[in-house]
XYZ file of C-alpha atoms in Angstrom:
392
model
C 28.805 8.519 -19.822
C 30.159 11.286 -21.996
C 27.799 10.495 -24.822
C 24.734 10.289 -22.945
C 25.488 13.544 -21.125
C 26.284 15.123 -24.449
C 22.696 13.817 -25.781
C 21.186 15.125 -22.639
C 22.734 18.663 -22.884
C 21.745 18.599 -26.590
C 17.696 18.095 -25.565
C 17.678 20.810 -23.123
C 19.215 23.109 -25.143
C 16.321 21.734 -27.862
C 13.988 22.684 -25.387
C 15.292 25.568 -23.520
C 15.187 27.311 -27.402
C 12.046 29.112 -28.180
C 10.643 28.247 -31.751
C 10.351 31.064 -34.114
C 7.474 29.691 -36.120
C 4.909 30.888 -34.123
C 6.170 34.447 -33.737
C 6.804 34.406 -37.381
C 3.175 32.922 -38.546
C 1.520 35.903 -36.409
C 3.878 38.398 -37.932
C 2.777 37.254 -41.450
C -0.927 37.412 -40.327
C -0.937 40.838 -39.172
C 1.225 41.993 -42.253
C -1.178 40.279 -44.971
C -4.057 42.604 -42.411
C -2.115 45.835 -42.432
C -1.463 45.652 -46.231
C -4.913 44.930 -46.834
C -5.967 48.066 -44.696
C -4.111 50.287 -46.845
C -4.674 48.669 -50.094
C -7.059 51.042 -51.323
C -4.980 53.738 -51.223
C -2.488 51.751 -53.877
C -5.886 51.700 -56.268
C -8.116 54.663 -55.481
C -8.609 56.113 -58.535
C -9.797 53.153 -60.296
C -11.909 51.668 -57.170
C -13.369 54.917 -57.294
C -14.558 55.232 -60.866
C -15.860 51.275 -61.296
C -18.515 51.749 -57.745
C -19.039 55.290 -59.039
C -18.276 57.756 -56.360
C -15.696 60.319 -55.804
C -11.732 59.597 -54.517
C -12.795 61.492 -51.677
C -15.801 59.450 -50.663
C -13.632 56.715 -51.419
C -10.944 57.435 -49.135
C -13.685 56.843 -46.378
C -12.746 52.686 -47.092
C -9.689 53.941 -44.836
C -11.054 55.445 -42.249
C -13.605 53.269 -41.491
C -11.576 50.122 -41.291
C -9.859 52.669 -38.322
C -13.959 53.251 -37.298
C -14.542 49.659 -36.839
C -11.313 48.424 -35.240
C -11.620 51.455 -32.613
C -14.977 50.015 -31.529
C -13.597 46.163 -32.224
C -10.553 46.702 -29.990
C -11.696 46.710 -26.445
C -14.722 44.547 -27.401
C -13.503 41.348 -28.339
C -12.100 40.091 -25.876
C -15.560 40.589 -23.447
C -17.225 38.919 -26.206
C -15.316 36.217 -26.387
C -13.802 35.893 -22.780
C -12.925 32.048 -22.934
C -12.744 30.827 -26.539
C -9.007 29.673 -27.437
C -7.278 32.124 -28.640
C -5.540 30.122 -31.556
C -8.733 29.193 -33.017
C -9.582 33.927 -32.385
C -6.816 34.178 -34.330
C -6.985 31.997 -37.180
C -10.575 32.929 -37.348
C -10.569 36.694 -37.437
C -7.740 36.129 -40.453
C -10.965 34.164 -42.095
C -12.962 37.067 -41.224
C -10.313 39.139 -43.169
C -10.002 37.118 -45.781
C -14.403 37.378 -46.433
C -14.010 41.328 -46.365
C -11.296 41.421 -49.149
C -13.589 39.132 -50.702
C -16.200 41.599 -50.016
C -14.602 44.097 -51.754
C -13.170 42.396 -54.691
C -16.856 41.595 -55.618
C -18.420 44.872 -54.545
C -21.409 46.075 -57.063
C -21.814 49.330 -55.087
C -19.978 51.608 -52.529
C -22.080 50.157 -49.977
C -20.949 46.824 -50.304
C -17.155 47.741 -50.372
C -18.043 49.549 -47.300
C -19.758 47.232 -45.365
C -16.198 44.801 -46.075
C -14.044 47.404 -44.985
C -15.616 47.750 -41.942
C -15.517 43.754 -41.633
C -11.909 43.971 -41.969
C -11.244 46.745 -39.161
C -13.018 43.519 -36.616
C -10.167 41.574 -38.344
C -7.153 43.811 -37.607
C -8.362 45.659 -34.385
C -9.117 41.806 -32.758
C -6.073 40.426 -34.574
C -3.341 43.119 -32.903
C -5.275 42.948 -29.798
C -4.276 39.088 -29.170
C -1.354 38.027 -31.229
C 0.817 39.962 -28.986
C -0.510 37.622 -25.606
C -0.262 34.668 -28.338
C 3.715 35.279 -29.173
C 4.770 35.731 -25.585
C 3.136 32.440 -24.814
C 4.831 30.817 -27.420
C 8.021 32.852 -26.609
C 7.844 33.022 -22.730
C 10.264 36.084 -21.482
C 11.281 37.350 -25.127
C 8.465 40.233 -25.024
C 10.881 42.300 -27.163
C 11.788 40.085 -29.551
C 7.915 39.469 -30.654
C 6.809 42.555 -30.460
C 9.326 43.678 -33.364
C 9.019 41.089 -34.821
C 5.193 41.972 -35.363
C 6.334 45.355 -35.748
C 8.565 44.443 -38.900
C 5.430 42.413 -40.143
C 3.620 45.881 -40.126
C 6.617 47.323 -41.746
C 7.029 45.167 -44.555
C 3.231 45.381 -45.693
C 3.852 48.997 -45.805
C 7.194 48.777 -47.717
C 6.031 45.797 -49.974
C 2.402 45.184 -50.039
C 0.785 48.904 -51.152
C 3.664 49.439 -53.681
C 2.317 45.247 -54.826
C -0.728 46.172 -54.524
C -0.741 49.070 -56.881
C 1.339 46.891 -59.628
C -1.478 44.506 -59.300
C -4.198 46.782 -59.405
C -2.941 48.404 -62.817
C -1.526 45.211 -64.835
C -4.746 43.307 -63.744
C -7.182 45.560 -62.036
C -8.289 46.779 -58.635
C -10.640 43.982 -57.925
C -7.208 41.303 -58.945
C -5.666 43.255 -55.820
C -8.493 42.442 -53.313
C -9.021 38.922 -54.383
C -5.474 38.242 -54.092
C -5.165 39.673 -50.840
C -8.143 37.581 -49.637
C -6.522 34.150 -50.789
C -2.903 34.926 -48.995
C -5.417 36.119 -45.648
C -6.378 31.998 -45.748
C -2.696 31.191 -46.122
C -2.045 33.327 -43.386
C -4.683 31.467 -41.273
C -3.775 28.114 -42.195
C -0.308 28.972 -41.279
C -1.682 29.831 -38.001
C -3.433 26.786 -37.597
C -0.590 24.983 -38.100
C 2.511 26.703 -36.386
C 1.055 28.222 -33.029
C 0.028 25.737 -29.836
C -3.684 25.736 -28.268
C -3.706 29.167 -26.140
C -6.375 29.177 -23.241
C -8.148 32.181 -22.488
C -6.872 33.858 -19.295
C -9.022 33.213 -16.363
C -10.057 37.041 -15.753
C -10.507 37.454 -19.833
C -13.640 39.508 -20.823
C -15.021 42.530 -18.861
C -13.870 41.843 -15.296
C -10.078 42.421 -16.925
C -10.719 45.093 -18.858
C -12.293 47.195 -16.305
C -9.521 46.170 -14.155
C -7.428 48.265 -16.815
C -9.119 50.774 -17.109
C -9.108 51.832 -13.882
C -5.193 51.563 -14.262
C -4.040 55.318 -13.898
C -0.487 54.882 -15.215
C -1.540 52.779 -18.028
C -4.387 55.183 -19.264
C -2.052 58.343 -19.097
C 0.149 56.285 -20.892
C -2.623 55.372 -23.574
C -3.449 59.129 -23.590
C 0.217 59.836 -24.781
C -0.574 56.800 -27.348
C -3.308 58.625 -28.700
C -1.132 61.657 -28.998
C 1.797 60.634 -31.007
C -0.355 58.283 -33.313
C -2.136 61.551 -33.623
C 0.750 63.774 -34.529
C 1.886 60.987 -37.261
C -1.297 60.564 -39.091
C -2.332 63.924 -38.852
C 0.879 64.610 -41.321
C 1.626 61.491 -43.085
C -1.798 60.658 -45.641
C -0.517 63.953 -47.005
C 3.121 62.918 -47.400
C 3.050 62.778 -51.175
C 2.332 66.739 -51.025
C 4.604 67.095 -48.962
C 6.869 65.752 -51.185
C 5.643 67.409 -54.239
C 5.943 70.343 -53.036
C 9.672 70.362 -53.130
C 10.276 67.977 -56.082
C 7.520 66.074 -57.866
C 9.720 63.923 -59.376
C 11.383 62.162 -56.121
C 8.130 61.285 -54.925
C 8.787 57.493 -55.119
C 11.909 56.975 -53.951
C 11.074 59.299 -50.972
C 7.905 56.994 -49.646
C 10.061 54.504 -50.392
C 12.916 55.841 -48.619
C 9.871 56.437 -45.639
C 9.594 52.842 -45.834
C 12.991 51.688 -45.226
C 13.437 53.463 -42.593
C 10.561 52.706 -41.100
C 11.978 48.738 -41.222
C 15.239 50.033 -39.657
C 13.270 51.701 -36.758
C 11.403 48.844 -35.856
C 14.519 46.445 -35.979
C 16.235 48.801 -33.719
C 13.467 49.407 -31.240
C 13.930 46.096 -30.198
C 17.009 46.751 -29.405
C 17.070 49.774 -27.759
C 13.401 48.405 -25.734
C 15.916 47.381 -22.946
C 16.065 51.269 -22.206
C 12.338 51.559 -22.575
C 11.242 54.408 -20.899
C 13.520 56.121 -22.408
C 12.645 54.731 -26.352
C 9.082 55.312 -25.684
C 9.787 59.311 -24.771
C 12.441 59.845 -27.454
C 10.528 58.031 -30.140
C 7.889 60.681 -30.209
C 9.839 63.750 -29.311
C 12.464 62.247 -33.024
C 9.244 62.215 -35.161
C 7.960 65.350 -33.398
C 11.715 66.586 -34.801
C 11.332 65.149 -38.433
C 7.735 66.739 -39.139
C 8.857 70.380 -38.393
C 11.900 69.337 -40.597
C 9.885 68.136 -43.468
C 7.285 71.129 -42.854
C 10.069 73.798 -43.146
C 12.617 72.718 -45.771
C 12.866 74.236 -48.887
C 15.500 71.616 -50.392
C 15.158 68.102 -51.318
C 18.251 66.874 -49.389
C 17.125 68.262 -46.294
C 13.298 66.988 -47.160
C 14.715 63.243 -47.570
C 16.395 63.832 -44.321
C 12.860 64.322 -42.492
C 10.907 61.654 -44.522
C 13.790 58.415 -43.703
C 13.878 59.706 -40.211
C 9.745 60.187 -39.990
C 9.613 56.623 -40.824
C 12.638 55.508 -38.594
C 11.228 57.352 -35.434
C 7.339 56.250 -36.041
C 7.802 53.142 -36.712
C 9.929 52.712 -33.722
C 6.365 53.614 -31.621
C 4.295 50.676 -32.117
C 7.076 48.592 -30.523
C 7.768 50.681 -27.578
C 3.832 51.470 -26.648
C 3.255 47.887 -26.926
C 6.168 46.789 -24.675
C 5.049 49.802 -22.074
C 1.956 48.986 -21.745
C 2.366 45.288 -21.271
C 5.047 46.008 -18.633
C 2.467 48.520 -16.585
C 0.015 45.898 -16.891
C 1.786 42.879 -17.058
C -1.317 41.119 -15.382
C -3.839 42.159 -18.211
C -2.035 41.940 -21.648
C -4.933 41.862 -23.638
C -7.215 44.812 -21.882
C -3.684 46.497 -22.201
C -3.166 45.850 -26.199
C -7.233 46.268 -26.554
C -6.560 49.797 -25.602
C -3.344 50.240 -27.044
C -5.097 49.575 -30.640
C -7.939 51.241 -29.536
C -5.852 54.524 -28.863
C -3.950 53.710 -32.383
C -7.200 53.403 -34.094
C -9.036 56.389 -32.623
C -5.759 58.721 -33.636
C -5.761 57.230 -37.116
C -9.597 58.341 -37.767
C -9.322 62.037 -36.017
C -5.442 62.535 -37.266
C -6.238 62.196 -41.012
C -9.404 63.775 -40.457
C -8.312 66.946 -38.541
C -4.923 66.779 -40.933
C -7.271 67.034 -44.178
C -9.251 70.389 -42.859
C -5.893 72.032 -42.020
C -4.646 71.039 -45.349
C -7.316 73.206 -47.547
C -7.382 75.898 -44.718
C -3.660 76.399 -44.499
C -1.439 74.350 -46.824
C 0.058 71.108 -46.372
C 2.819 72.460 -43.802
C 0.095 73.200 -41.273
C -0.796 69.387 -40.336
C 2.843 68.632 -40.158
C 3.091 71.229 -37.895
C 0.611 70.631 -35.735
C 1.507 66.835 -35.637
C 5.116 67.637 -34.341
C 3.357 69.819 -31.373
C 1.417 66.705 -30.361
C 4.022 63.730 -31.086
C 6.722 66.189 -28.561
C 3.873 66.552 -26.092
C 3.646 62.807 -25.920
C 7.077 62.004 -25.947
C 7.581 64.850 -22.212
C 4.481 62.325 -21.230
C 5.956 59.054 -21.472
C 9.029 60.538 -19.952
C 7.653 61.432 -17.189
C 5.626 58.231 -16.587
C 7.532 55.347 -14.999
C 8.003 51.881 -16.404
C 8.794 49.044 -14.266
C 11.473 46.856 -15.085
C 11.120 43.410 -16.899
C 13.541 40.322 -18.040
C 14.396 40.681 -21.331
């Protein structure tokens, strides 16, 4: 009898253990996305000179990847209200894969454009489900997979632009985008293979999503979304003169620096998420902190101070605005992350662009500046907005 109740204890611990394949296959997707959104800025000078416009009109590739997934975001899931989400996700990775494609062959500005914008569909519907996907494949672990797509995010910023721009000058800018389109179909196929057949909820599509919106909590709380994403990218596409401005030749090691602790912040914000009202106000209010820092110091000590905790205390945010609004909306997770990466994406586009016009008017510490104003004001507004509880 001892045996047999040995074996038995054995399967149900077997089966009581969540798989980390899934989680880890969505992770990889939206990483392989996230480092193909900000890919260009690894190559701009080159992409900018072979389709023969400026590196300003270039930069636009960014912004209207944000353009498209802003619109993307709260549309998808009305569009496609019942199809399974497995076959959403490995598809919009296709879709991803085309628009790198897109761009790697590109003849004219217009082209590359029109595959930028393809990818912003790609990302904005990718985020949008892949958090609903991990918690069905990890039921009650809502913490656990949203850092772990968190650190996906992290490690295409920490490893994939500095890749991508050791690509793009051994072998050229169009080697970067090609590449990037062939790992977006490993990416899918890994999909394909690792996560189970995901139904469509049965309110998916419009009826949920104006459910949501109609969700007062939840849309103050996406308000204070749109502020702190605000407040980070009106400051950080002008990090590097930030930087520069103190010492020119620490530039590297400082966005790497950025980076790491960037990783470290979303590790830990899955940690600390068990406390998360209070990680979703003090995220904000610490990166509010770190831009006046890195605005006002006049020494490079102090300055790497302000950049490892800028990328500690931002990249603590995605996790904890994810996890809040899924917890005030438990009911509607994907009208909830729709809007999430809707807020996100909307920030992103205004951010950079109000950041740049403060940047020639005043000098670079004006955006910081201004960013820290509106990443504290968001952090008093999640504070002050309640968060019901959840199982870890």
């Amino acid at each position: 009898m001892a045996p047999s109740s040995s074996h038995a204890q054995t399967t149900l611990d077997t089966v009581d253990r969540p798989s980390w394949t899934p989680v880890v296959a969505l992770a990889a997707g939206i990483a392989m996305l996230v480092a193909s959104e900000f890919l260009p800025a690894s190559v701009l000078p080159a992409l900018a000179a072979d389709v023969g416009v400026s590196e300003g009109v270039a930069g636009l590739a960014v912004a209207a990847t944000a353009i498209a997934g802003a619109v993307t975001a709260p549309s998808i899931a009305v569009l496609l209200p019942r199809t399974d989400r497995r076959r959403v996700l490995v598809g919009l990775l296709v879709v991803g894969s085309v628009a790198n494609l897109a761009v790697a062959v590109a003849p004219n500005f217009v082209v590359l454009l029109a595959g930028r914008l393809l990818l912003g569909v790609a990302i904005a519907g990718f985020w949008s489900f892949a958090f609903g996907a991990g918690l069905h494949a990890m039921r009650g672990r809502d913490r656990a997979v949203s850092a772990a797509l968190s650190f996906g995010v992290s490690l295409a910023t920490v490893i994939g632009v500095p890749v991508g721009a050791l690509v793009g000058d051994a072998i050229g800018w169009r080697a970067a985008f090609g590449g990037a389109a062939v790992l977006g179909v490993l990416a899918a196929a890994g999909i394909a293979r690792a996560l189970p057949s995901i139904p469509a909820h049965p309110s998916a599509g419009i009826r949920m999503l104006r459910e949501a919106l109609r969700h007062r909590r939840l849309m103050a709380g996406v308000g204070c979304v749109v502020l702190v994403a605000f407040g980070n990218f009106a400051a950080y596409p002008y990090i590097r003169i930030a930087t520069e401005r103190i010492d020119a030749d620490s530039t590297t090691w400082l966005l790497l620096a950025w980076g790491l602790g960037g990783v470290a912040g979303t590790v830990l914000a899955g940690v600390a998420a068990v406390r998360l009202r209070l990680l979703a106000a003090a995220a904000p209010v610490l990166l509010g902190v770190s831009l006046l820092v890195a605005a006002t110091a006049s020494t490079l000590p102090l300055l790497a101070v302000a950049i490892v905790v800028w990328g500690f205390a931002f990249n603590m945010v995605p996790v904890a605005t994810q996890l809040w609004v899924t917890r005030v909306e438990p009911e509607r997770v994907e009208s909830a992350m729709s809007l999430q990466v809707t807020a996100f994406q909307v920030a992103i586009t205004i951010g950079s662009a109000a950041g740049g016009v403060l940047l020639d008017s005043y000098g670079v510490g004006t955006p910081l500046v201004v960013g820290a104003v509106a990443a504290v004001a968001a952090g008093l507004g999640f504070a002050l907005l309640r968060v019901p509880a959840a199982a870890r």
